[in-house]
Amino acid sequence: MHVGHETPSVPLDGALDAPARFDGFERMPLAGSWRRGRAGKLLTDHDPYSGDVLVEIPAADARDVDEAYRAAAASQRRWAVALPQERRDVLERAARVAEARREEIVEWLIKESGSTRTKAIFEWKLFRDGLLEYASHPFHAEGRILPSSVPGKENRVYRRPVGVVGVIGTWSFPLHLATRAVGPALAAGNAVVVKPSSHTPVTGGLVIAKVFEEAGLPPGVLSVVVGAGEDLGGPFVEHALARAIAFTGSQAVGRRVGELCGRHVKRARLELGGNVPFIVLDDADLDRAVDAAVAGKFLHQGQTDLAINRILVDARVHDAFVARFVPRVASLRVGDPSDPKTAIGPIISRARLDDLLRKVDATIARGAAVLLRGQVSGLVLSPIVLSGVTNDMPAAYEELFGPVAPILRFDGEEDAIRIANDTELGLSSAVFTRDGERGARIARRLEAPMTHVNDWPVNDEAHVAFGGESASGHGRHGGRWALDELTSVHWISVQETRRRYPIG
Ligand code: NAD
């Protein structure tokens, strides 16, 4: 069946005209049209580096949330039965819109989330590559036929969308992290309502909606509600029409979202904080390890869930590692994120910066040595490197989410595994050794569910299982794992012959 929406403005073939820039971000796509929220409050979107106001958005309230979910449920029925190629084409065209608007999107990431240009381009690629991967999903929704213990019966298992998915996003990689839930959800035939972080309403929601609109997604299938989490969070999660919630954010809020989902018996996919160990074994190639440690710690000022939280170095190579690492870190250029040479831009907010400095000071008070002490200028913090850190110090046991590198010393691989696993926040991890099989052996004993041998821990590929364990969350993004999360299965049995029943 054809879903019957207007001809998309972006054709699959042929050259694209240079598009006019997206505008109108004081409105949000609610139930099929762009309008202002009705909360009677303004949400002010700031550039964290300059402090400039980017846009003031009249925030949504519970009535807007309700309208968005109702429209989503109504339009989802038609979207779910669209031919797979129609859903694929919308996602492919979205990737082409992303291509055509690369510079515009990168600029928004720089000014709204304080991304350096390097990080913004890195995130844009994750966004574009993700859309292309999700475009392949509609043709991969397969069912199964299973044997039956009942004579004359055939068991079939069909796969179908869950219905309406609510996506709650964060600000660190706003565009990519929201889209990695929105894209597969749409590909599977779901409708979606997104609540972006208040720090990044544009790149975490409104830009995504503009891209899909230009790609020809039928109105109402994707809505965005902009507003503070404490105001909108409850109505957003509890709404009866939201059959699944995909949440990315902190452990504290994630637990509350998970509790609410439990109370209303709906699916929760939670992607929460990480405490990523980076292990340098005694036989590591130290130059390669230092390259990966610098990038894996300081990309986006350390504000990613995959950023290295603890650098664990074998005592035999500790001093040699430190002697290479500290000067490299000291040479990172700090400041204006729009300058292409800048490696470290601003922290997202004053509250986050103060919290980070509290963890650093408490760790120094507990006896850590300061190898490099960063200075604060506005919201920019230049790198801090601490050594002599142990797992009972805040910089090791708390998630840092900032440009602070604690170095821990260990004695042999058993000690490394013990220290690395001493966290509830298992997400990504890395091991450096010249012996790849030794690395893989150790990787299999790490509780973090993603481990990269001789690489940084910041890997995210749209076709591979991505997610955390234990207090870092559950559920998986990527490839067919995402398909499983965002669909449900329907057991249909067909009884072809007359059956003998146990009674009657
Ligand atoms: P946060 O928990 O403060 O906010 C996340 C989202 O929840 C925002 O959209 C916010 O508005 C919303 N929210 C706030 N209160 C709410 C409520 N009561 N009900 C419902 N929603 C509510 O987290 P943050 O500051 O945006 O993100 C930082 C955290 O996210 C870090 O811990 C980081 O590790 C984690 N993170 C995890 C992943 C992952 O894939 N595992 C990726 C990126 C970030």
Coordinates of C-alpha atoms and ligand atoms in Angstrom, one line a residue:
M1 CA 0.0 0.0 0.0
H2 CA 1.2 3.5 -0.8
V3 CA 1.3 5.8 2.2
G4 CA -0.1 8.6 0.2
H5 CA 2.0 11.5 1.3
E6 CA 3.2 14.4 -0.9
T7 CA 6.0 13.8 -3.4
P8 CA 9.2 14.3 -1.5
S9 CA 11.2 17.4 -2.3
V10 CA 14.5 15.4 -2.6
P11 CA 14.6 12.9 -5.5
L12 CA 16.5 9.7 -5.3
D13 CA 18.4 10.4 -8.5
G14 CA 19.8 13.6 -9.9
A15 CA 21.6 16.7 -8.5
L16 CA 20.3 18.5 -5.5
D17 CA 19.8 22.3 -5.7
A18 CA 21.7 24.2 -2.9
P19 CA 18.9 24.2 -0.3
A20 CA 17.9 27.3 1.6
R21 CA 19.0 27.0 5.2
F22 CA 16.6 25.5 7.7
D23 CA 14.8 28.1 9.8
G24 CA 11.8 28.5 12.1
F25 CA 13.4 26.7 15.1
E26 CA 11.2 28.6 17.5
R27 CA 8.5 26.1 16.4
M28 CA 8.4 22.4 16.7
P29 CA 6.8 19.7 14.5
L30 CA 3.8 18.7 16.5
A31 CA 1.2 16.3 15.1
G32 CA 1.9 17.2 11.5
S33 CA 2.5 20.9 11.6
W34 CA 5.2 23.2 12.9
R35 CA 3.9 25.4 15.8
R36 CA 4.9 26.8 19.1
G37 CA 4.6 24.9 22.4
R38 CA 1.8 25.9 24.8
A39 CA 3.5 25.8 28.2
G40 CA 3.8 29.6 28.4
K41 CA 7.5 29.3 29.1
L42 CA 10.5 30.0 26.9
L43 CA 13.3 27.6 26.5
T44 CA 16.5 29.5 25.7
D45 CA 19.0 27.7 23.6
H46 CA 22.6 29.1 24.2
D47 CA 26.0 28.7 22.6
P48 CA 28.0 27.4 25.5
Y49 CA 31.2 29.1 24.2
S50 CA 30.0 32.6 23.4
G51 CA 27.0 32.6 25.7
D52 CA 24.9 33.9 22.7
V53 CA 21.3 33.1 22.5
L54 CA 20.7 31.0 19.5
V55 CA 16.9 30.7 19.6
E56 CA 14.1 31.1 22.2
I57 CA 11.5 28.3 21.9
P58 CA 8.1 28.5 23.5
A59 CA 8.1 25.2 25.3
A60 CA 5.7 22.3 24.9
D61 CA 3.5 21.1 27.7
A62 CA 1.6 17.9 28.5
R63 CA -1.2 18.8 26.0
D64 CA 1.4 19.1 23.2
V65 CA 2.9 15.7 24.3
D66 CA -0.6 14.2 24.1
E67 CA -1.3 15.6 20.7
A68 CA 2.0 14.4 19.4
Y69 CA 1.5 10.9 20.6
R70 CA -2.1 10.8 19.2
A71 CA -1.0 11.9 15.8
A72 CA 1.9 9.4 15.9
A73 CA -0.5 6.5 16.7
A74 CA -2.9 7.5 13.9
S75 CA -0.2 7.9 11.3
Q76 CA 1.8 4.8 12.4
R77 CA -0.9 2.5 11.1
R78 CA -0.4 3.7 7.5
W79 CA 3.4 4.0 7.9
A80 CA 3.6 0.4 9.2
V81 CA 2.0 -1.0 6.1
A82 CA 3.9 1.2 3.6
L83 CA 6.0 -1.0 1.3
P84 CA 9.5 -1.6 2.6
Q85 CA 10.9 0.3 -0.4
E86 CA 8.9 3.4 0.6
R87 CA 10.4 3.4 4.1
R88 CA 13.8 2.6 2.7
D89 CA 13.5 5.5 0.3
V90 CA 12.7 8.0 3.0
L91 CA 15.7 6.9 5.0
E92 CA 18.0 7.0 1.9
R93 CA 16.7 10.5 1.0
A94 CA 17.3 11.6 4.6
A95 CA 21.0 10.5 4.1
R96 CA 21.1 12.6 0.9
V97 CA 19.6 15.6 2.7
A98 CA 22.2 15.2 5.4
E99 CA 24.9 15.2 2.7
A100 CA 23.5 18.3 1.0
R101 CA 23.3 20.1 4.4
R102 CA 26.5 18.9 5.9
E103 CA 28.0 22.3 6.6
E104 CA 24.8 23.7 8.0
I105 CA 24.5 20.8 10.4
V106 CA 28.1 20.9 11.4
E107 CA 27.8 24.6 12.2
W108 CA 24.7 24.0 14.4
L109 CA 26.6 21.2 16.3
I110 CA 29.5 23.6 16.9
K111 CA 27.4 26.5 18.2
E112 CA 24.7 24.6 20.1
S113 CA 26.7 21.8 21.7
G114 CA 30.2 23.4 21.9
S115 CA 31.5 20.7 19.5
T116 CA 34.9 21.3 18.0
R117 CA 34.8 21.2 14.2
T118 CA 36.5 17.8 14.3
K119 CA 33.9 16.4 16.6
A120 CA 31.0 18.0 14.7
I121 CA 32.2 16.4 11.4
F122 CA 32.8 13.1 13.2
E123 CA 29.2 13.2 14.6
W124 CA 27.7 14.2 11.2
K125 CA 29.4 11.1 9.7
L126 CA 27.8 8.9 12.4
F127 CA 24.5 10.5 11.5
R128 CA 24.8 10.0 7.8
D129 CA 26.2 6.5 8.0
G130 CA 23.5 5.6 10.5
L131 CA 20.7 6.7 8.1
L132 CA 22.2 4.6 5.3
E133 CA 22.4 1.5 7.6
Y134 CA 18.8 2.0 8.8
A135 CA 17.6 2.3 5.2
S136 CA 18.6 -1.4 4.8
H137 CA 16.4 -2.5 7.7
P138 CA 12.9 -2.5 6.0
F139 CA 13.9 -5.5 3.9
H140 CA 15.5 -7.4 6.8
A141 CA 12.4 -7.8 9.0
E142 CA 12.1 -11.5 8.7
G143 CA 9.8 -14.0 10.4
R144 CA 10.3 -17.7 11.1
I145 CA 8.5 -20.9 10.7
L146 CA 9.0 -23.4 13.5
P147 CA 8.0 -27.0 14.0
S148 CA 5.1 -27.8 16.3
S149 CA 4.5 -30.6 18.8
V150 CA 0.9 -30.6 17.8
P151 CA -0.1 -32.8 14.8
G152 CA -1.3 -30.7 11.8
K153 CA -0.1 -27.4 13.2
E154 CA 2.3 -24.8 11.6
N155 CA 3.9 -22.3 13.9
R156 CA 4.8 -18.9 12.4
V157 CA 6.5 -16.1 14.1
Y158 CA 5.9 -12.7 12.4
R159 CA 7.7 -9.5 13.2
R160 CA 5.9 -6.2 13.6
P161 CA 6.6 -2.7 14.9
V162 CA 6.0 -2.0 18.5
G163 CA 3.8 1.1 17.6
V164 CA 4.9 4.4 18.9
V165 CA 8.3 5.0 20.4
G166 CA 9.3 7.9 22.6
V167 CA 12.9 8.9 22.3
I168 CA 14.6 11.0 25.1
G169 CA 17.9 12.4 24.0
T170 CA 21.0 13.9 25.5
W171 CA 23.3 16.8 24.4
S172 CA 26.8 15.1 24.0
F173 CA 26.2 13.7 20.6
P174 CA 22.7 15.0 20.2
L175 CA 22.2 14.4 16.5
H176 CA 23.6 11.0 16.4
L177 CA 22.3 9.6 19.6
A178 CA 18.7 10.6 18.9
T179 CA 18.9 9.4 15.3
R180 CA 20.2 6.0 16.3
A181 CA 16.9 5.4 17.9
V182 CA 14.7 7.4 15.6
G183 CA 16.1 5.9 12.3
P184 CA 15.7 2.2 13.2
A185 CA 12.3 2.9 14.8
L186 CA 11.0 4.5 11.6
A187 CA 12.6 1.8 9.4
A188 CA 10.7 -0.8 11.3
G189 CA 7.4 1.0 10.8
N190 CA 7.0 2.7 14.1
A191 CA 6.1 6.4 14.6
V192 CA 8.3 8.4 16.9
V193 CA 8.1 11.4 19.3
V194 CA 11.4 12.9 20.4
K195 CA 12.1 14.9 23.5
P196 CA 15.6 16.4 23.0
S197 CA 17.8 17.7 25.8
S198 CA 17.1 21.3 26.7
H199 CA 20.8 22.1 25.9
T200 CA 20.4 20.9 22.3
P201 CA 16.8 21.2 21.1
V202 CA 17.9 22.0 17.5
T203 CA 20.5 19.3 16.8
G204 CA 18.9 16.8 19.1
G205 CA 15.4 17.0 17.5
L206 CA 14.4 19.9 15.3
V207 CA 17.1 19.4 12.7
I208 CA 16.4 15.7 12.6
A209 CA 12.7 16.4 11.9
K210 CA 13.6 18.9 9.2
V211 CA 15.8 16.4 7.5
F212 CA 13.1 13.7 7.6
E213 CA 10.4 16.2 6.4
E214 CA 12.6 17.1 3.4
A215 CA 13.1 13.4 2.8
G216 CA 9.3 12.9 2.5
L217 CA 8.4 11.3 5.8
P218 CA 4.6 11.6 6.1
P219 CA 3.4 14.3 8.5
G220 CA 2.7 13.2 12.1
V221 CA 5.0 10.1 12.0
L222 CA 7.7 12.1 13.7
S223 CA 7.0 14.8 16.3
V224 CA 9.4 16.7 18.5
V225 CA 8.4 18.2 21.9
V226 CA 10.8 20.7 23.3
G227 CA 10.8 21.4 27.0
A228 CA 12.6 20.8 30.3
G229 CA 12.9 17.2 31.3
E230 CA 11.5 17.8 34.8
D231 CA 8.3 19.3 33.2
L232 CA 7.8 17.0 30.3
G233 CA 9.5 13.9 31.4
G234 CA 6.6 12.4 33.4
P235 CA 3.8 12.9 30.7
F236 CA 6.2 11.9 28.0
V237 CA 7.2 8.5 29.5
E238 CA 3.8 7.7 31.1
H239 CA 1.6 8.4 28.0
A240 CA -0.4 5.3 27.3
L241 CA 0.3 5.4 23.5
A242 CA 4.1 5.3 24.0
R243 CA 4.8 1.6 23.8
A244 CA 8.6 1.9 24.2
I245 CA 10.9 4.5 25.5
A246 CA 14.5 4.8 24.2
F247 CA 16.4 6.9 26.8
T248 CA 19.9 8.2 26.6
G249 CA 21.2 10.1 29.6
S250 CA 22.4 10.0 33.2
Q251 CA 22.0 7.0 35.5
A252 CA 19.8 9.1 37.9
V253 CA 17.2 10.1 35.4
G254 CA 17.5 6.8 33.6
R255 CA 16.5 4.9 36.8
R256 CA 13.4 7.1 37.1
V257 CA 12.5 6.6 33.5
G258 CA 13.0 2.8 33.9
E259 CA 10.8 2.9 37.1
L260 CA 8.0 4.7 35.3
C261 CA 8.2 2.3 32.3
G262 CA 8.0 -0.6 34.7
R263 CA 4.9 0.8 36.4
H264 CA 3.2 1.2 33.1
V265 CA 4.5 -2.1 31.7
K266 CA 6.2 -0.7 28.7
R267 CA 9.6 -1.3 27.1
A268 CA 12.5 0.8 28.3
R269 CA 15.8 0.9 26.4
L270 CA 18.3 2.7 28.7
E271 CA 21.7 4.0 27.6
L272 CA 23.2 5.5 30.7
G273 CA 26.7 6.5 31.9
G274 CA 29.9 4.7 31.4
N275 CA 33.1 4.3 33.3
V276 CA 35.5 3.3 30.5
P277 CA 38.8 1.7 31.4
F278 CA 41.8 2.0 29.1
I279 CA 44.3 -0.7 29.9
V280 CA 48.0 -0.4 28.8
L281 CA 49.7 -3.7 29.3
D282 CA 53.5 -4.1 29.8
D283 CA 54.0 -5.2 26.2
A284 CA 52.0 -2.3 24.6
D285 CA 53.2 -0.2 21.8
L286 CA 53.3 3.0 23.9
D287 CA 53.2 5.4 20.9
R288 CA 50.0 3.8 19.6
A289 CA 48.6 3.7 23.2
V290 CA 49.3 7.4 23.7
D291 CA 47.6 8.3 20.4
A292 CA 44.5 6.4 21.4
A293 CA 44.5 7.7 25.0
V294 CA 44.7 11.3 23.9
A295 CA 41.9 11.0 21.4
G296 CA 39.8 8.7 23.5
K297 CA 40.0 10.9 26.5
F298 CA 39.7 14.4 25.0
L299 CA 37.3 14.1 22.0
H300 CA 34.5 16.6 22.8
Q301 CA 36.3 17.7 25.9
G302 CA 35.8 14.1 27.3
Q303 CA 32.0 14.6 27.2
T304 CA 31.0 11.3 25.7
D305 CA 29.8 8.1 27.3
L306 CA 32.6 6.3 25.5
A307 CA 35.3 8.6 26.7
I308 CA 38.1 7.0 28.7
N309 CA 37.3 7.5 32.4
R310 CA 40.4 5.7 33.8
I311 CA 43.8 5.1 32.2
L312 CA 45.2 1.9 33.8
V313 CA 49.0 1.4 33.1
D314 CA 51.2 -1.5 34.1
A315 CA 53.8 -0.4 36.6
R316 CA 56.6 -1.6 34.3
V317 CA 55.7 0.9 31.6
H318 CA 53.9 3.5 33.8
D319 CA 56.6 6.2 33.8
A320 CA 57.4 5.8 30.1
F321 CA 53.7 6.1 29.2
V322 CA 53.3 9.2 31.4
A323 CA 56.5 10.8 29.9
R324 CA 54.9 10.5 26.4
F325 CA 51.3 11.2 27.4
V326 CA 51.6 14.5 29.4
P327 CA 53.4 16.6 26.8
R328 CA 50.9 15.4 24.1
V329 CA 48.0 16.5 26.2
A330 CA 49.6 19.8 27.1
S331 CA 49.9 20.6 23.4
L332 CA 46.2 20.3 22.7
R333 CA 44.8 23.6 21.6
V334 CA 42.0 24.9 23.8
G335 CA 39.4 27.6 23.1
D336 CA 36.9 28.6 20.3
P337 CA 35.3 25.4 19.0
S338 CA 34.7 27.0 15.6
D339 CA 38.4 27.4 15.0
P340 CA 39.4 24.2 13.1
K341 CA 42.6 23.9 15.0
T342 CA 40.9 23.8 18.4
A343 CA 40.9 20.4 20.1
I344 CA 39.1 21.3 23.3
G345 CA 36.1 23.5 23.4
P346 CA 33.6 24.4 26.2
I347 CA 31.9 22.3 28.8
I348 CA 28.1 22.3 28.2
S349 CA 27.1 24.3 31.3
R350 CA 28.5 25.9 34.4
A351 CA 26.8 23.3 36.7
R352 CA 28.7 20.5 34.8
L353 CA 32.0 22.4 35.0
D354 CA 31.6 23.0 38.8
D355 CA 30.7 19.3 39.3
L356 CA 33.8 18.2 37.4
L357 CA 36.1 20.5 39.4
R358 CA 34.6 19.2 42.6
K359 CA 35.5 15.6 41.6
V360 CA 39.1 16.7 40.7
D361 CA 39.6 18.6 44.0
A362 CA 38.2 15.7 46.0
T363 CA 40.6 13.3 44.2
I364 CA 43.6 15.6 44.8
A365 CA 42.6 15.9 48.5
R366 CA 42.7 12.1 48.6
G367 CA 46.3 12.0 47.5
A368 CA 46.4 12.1 43.7
A369 CA 49.3 13.9 42.1
V370 CA 48.7 16.7 39.6
L371 CA 50.8 16.2 36.4
L372 CA 48.9 18.9 34.5
R373 CA 46.5 21.4 35.9
G374 CA 44.1 23.0 33.5
Q375 CA 42.8 26.5 33.8
V376 CA 39.2 27.6 33.5
S377 CA 38.3 30.4 31.0
G378 CA 34.5 30.9 30.6
L379 CA 33.2 27.3 30.2
V380 CA 36.5 26.1 28.7
L381 CA 38.6 23.9 31.0
S382 CA 42.1 23.0 29.7
P383 CA 43.2 19.4 30.4
I384 CA 44.0 18.0 33.8
V385 CA 46.1 14.9 34.2
L386 CA 46.3 13.2 37.6
S387 CA 48.5 10.2 38.6
G388 CA 48.6 8.0 41.6
V389 CA 44.8 7.6 41.3
T390 CA 43.0 4.6 42.9
N391 CA 39.6 3.3 42.4
D392 CA 38.3 4.7 45.7
M393 CA 38.9 8.3 44.5
P394 CA 36.0 10.2 42.9
A395 CA 37.8 10.8 39.6
A396 CA 38.0 7.0 39.2
Y397 CA 34.7 5.8 40.6
E398 CA 32.5 8.6 39.2
E399 CA 31.9 9.3 35.6
L400 CA 33.9 12.4 34.7
F401 CA 32.5 13.5 31.4
G402 CA 35.2 16.2 31.0
P403 CA 38.9 16.8 30.0
V404 CA 40.4 15.1 33.1
A405 CA 42.6 12.1 32.8
P406 CA 43.2 10.0 35.9
I407 CA 46.1 7.5 35.6
L408 CA 46.0 4.4 37.8
R409 CA 48.9 2.0 38.2
F410 CA 48.5 -1.8 38.2
D411 CA 50.7 -4.8 38.6
G412 CA 50.1 -7.5 36.0
E413 CA 47.0 -8.5 34.0
E414 CA 45.0 -10.0 36.8
D415 CA 45.3 -6.7 38.7
A416 CA 44.3 -4.8 35.6
I417 CA 41.1 -6.9 35.1
R418 CA 40.2 -6.6 38.8
I419 CA 40.5 -2.8 38.7
A420 CA 38.8 -2.4 35.3
N421 CA 35.8 -4.5 36.4
D422 CA 35.4 -2.6 39.7
T423 CA 32.6 -0.4 38.4
E424 CA 28.9 -0.7 37.9
L425 CA 29.0 1.4 34.7
G426 CA 30.2 -1.2 32.1
L427 CA 30.0 0.2 28.6
S428 CA 33.1 0.4 26.5
S429 CA 36.8 -0.5 27.2
A430 CA 40.2 -0.8 25.5
V431 CA 43.3 -3.0 25.9
F432 CA 46.7 -2.2 24.5
T433 CA 49.2 -5.1 24.0
R434 CA 51.5 -6.1 21.1
D435 CA 49.9 -9.6 21.3
G436 CA 46.4 -9.3 19.8
E437 CA 45.3 -12.7 21.2
R438 CA 46.4 -11.7 24.7
G439 CA 44.3 -8.6 24.3
A440 CA 41.3 -10.6 23.1
R441 CA 41.7 -13.0 26.1
I442 CA 41.6 -10.2 28.5
A443 CA 38.8 -8.5 26.7
R444 CA 36.6 -11.6 27.2
R445 CA 37.1 -11.2 31.0
L446 CA 36.1 -7.6 31.1
E447 CA 32.5 -7.0 32.2
A448 CA 32.1 -3.9 29.9
P449 CA 30.2 -5.3 26.9
M450 CA 32.3 -3.5 24.2
T451 CA 36.1 -3.9 24.2
H452 CA 38.6 -2.6 21.5
V453 CA 42.0 -4.2 21.4
N454 CA 44.7 -1.7 20.4
D455 CA 42.2 1.0 19.6
W456 CA 40.4 3.9 21.4
P457 CA 37.1 3.0 23.1
V458 CA 35.1 5.5 21.0
N459 CA 33.8 3.1 18.4
D460 CA 30.2 3.2 17.2
E461 CA 29.3 1.5 14.0
A462 CA 25.7 1.5 12.9
H463 CA 25.6 -2.2 12.0
V464 CA 27.2 -3.5 15.2
A465 CA 25.6 -4.2 18.7
F466 CA 26.1 -1.1 20.9
G467 CA 25.0 -0.8 24.5
G468 CA 25.9 -1.0 28.2
E469 CA 25.4 -3.6 31.0
S470 CA 24.5 -3.4 34.6
A471 CA 23.9 0.2 35.8
S472 CA 25.0 1.5 32.4
G473 CA 21.7 0.3 30.9
H474 CA 20.4 -2.4 28.7
G475 CA 19.2 -2.9 25.2
R476 CA 21.3 -2.6 22.1
H477 CA 21.5 -0.2 19.2
G478 CA 22.9 -1.2 15.8
G479 CA 22.1 -3.5 12.9
R480 CA 19.6 -6.3 13.6
W481 CA 19.9 -5.8 17.4
A482 CA 18.1 -2.4 16.9
L483 CA 15.5 -4.2 14.8
D484 CA 14.9 -6.7 17.5
E485 CA 14.5 -3.9 20.1
L486 CA 12.0 -1.9 18.1
T487 CA 9.8 -4.7 16.9
S488 CA 7.8 -7.3 18.6
V489 CA 7.1 -10.8 17.5
H490 CA 3.7 -12.3 16.9
W491 CA 3.2 -16.1 17.1
I492 CA 0.5 -17.2 14.7
S493 CA -0.2 -20.9 14.5
V494 CA -2.4 -22.5 11.9
Q495 CA -4.1 -25.7 12.8
E496 CA -4.6 -27.5 9.5
T497 CA -6.3 -30.7 10.8
R498 CA -8.9 -31.5 13.3
R499 CA -7.4 -31.5 16.8
R500 CA -7.9 -33.8 19.8
Y501 CA -8.4 -31.7 22.9
P502 CA -7.7 -32.9 26.4
I503 CA -11.3 -32.5 27.6
G504 CA -14.7 -32.4 26.0
Ligands
NAD1 P1 20.3 13.7 31.8 O1 19.8 12.4 32.4 O2 20.4 14.9 32.7 O3 19.2 14.1 30.7 C1 18.9 13.2 29.6 C2 17.6 13.5 29.1 O4 16.6 13.3 30.1 C3 17.4 15.0 28.7 O5 16.6 15.0 27.5 C4 16.6 15.5 29.8 O6 15.8 16.7 29.5 C5 15.7 14.4 30.2 N1 15.1 14.4 31.5 C6 15.5 15.1 32.6 N2 14.7 14.9 33.7 C7 13.8 14.0 33.2 C8 12.7 13.3 33.9 N3 12.4 13.5 35.1 N4 12.0 12.4 33.1 C9 12.3 12.2 31.8 N5 13.3 12.8 31.2 C10 14.1 13.7 31.9 O7 21.6 13.4 31.1 P2 22.5 14.3 30.2 O8 23.2 15.4 31.0 O9 21.7 14.8 29.0 O10 23.6 13.3 29.6 C11 24.7 12.9 30.3 C12 24.7 11.4 30.6 O11 24.3 10.7 29.4 C13 26.0 10.9 31.0 O12 25.9 10.0 32.1 C14 26.4 10.0 29.8 O13 27.3 8.9 30.1 C15 25.1 9.5 29.3 N6 25.2 9.1 27.9 C16 25.1 7.7 27.6 C17 25.2 7.3 26.3 C18 25.1 5.8 26.0 O14 25.0 5.5 24.8 N7 25.2 4.9 27.0 C19 25.4 8.2 25.3 C20 25.6 9.6 25.7 C21 25.4 10.0 27.0

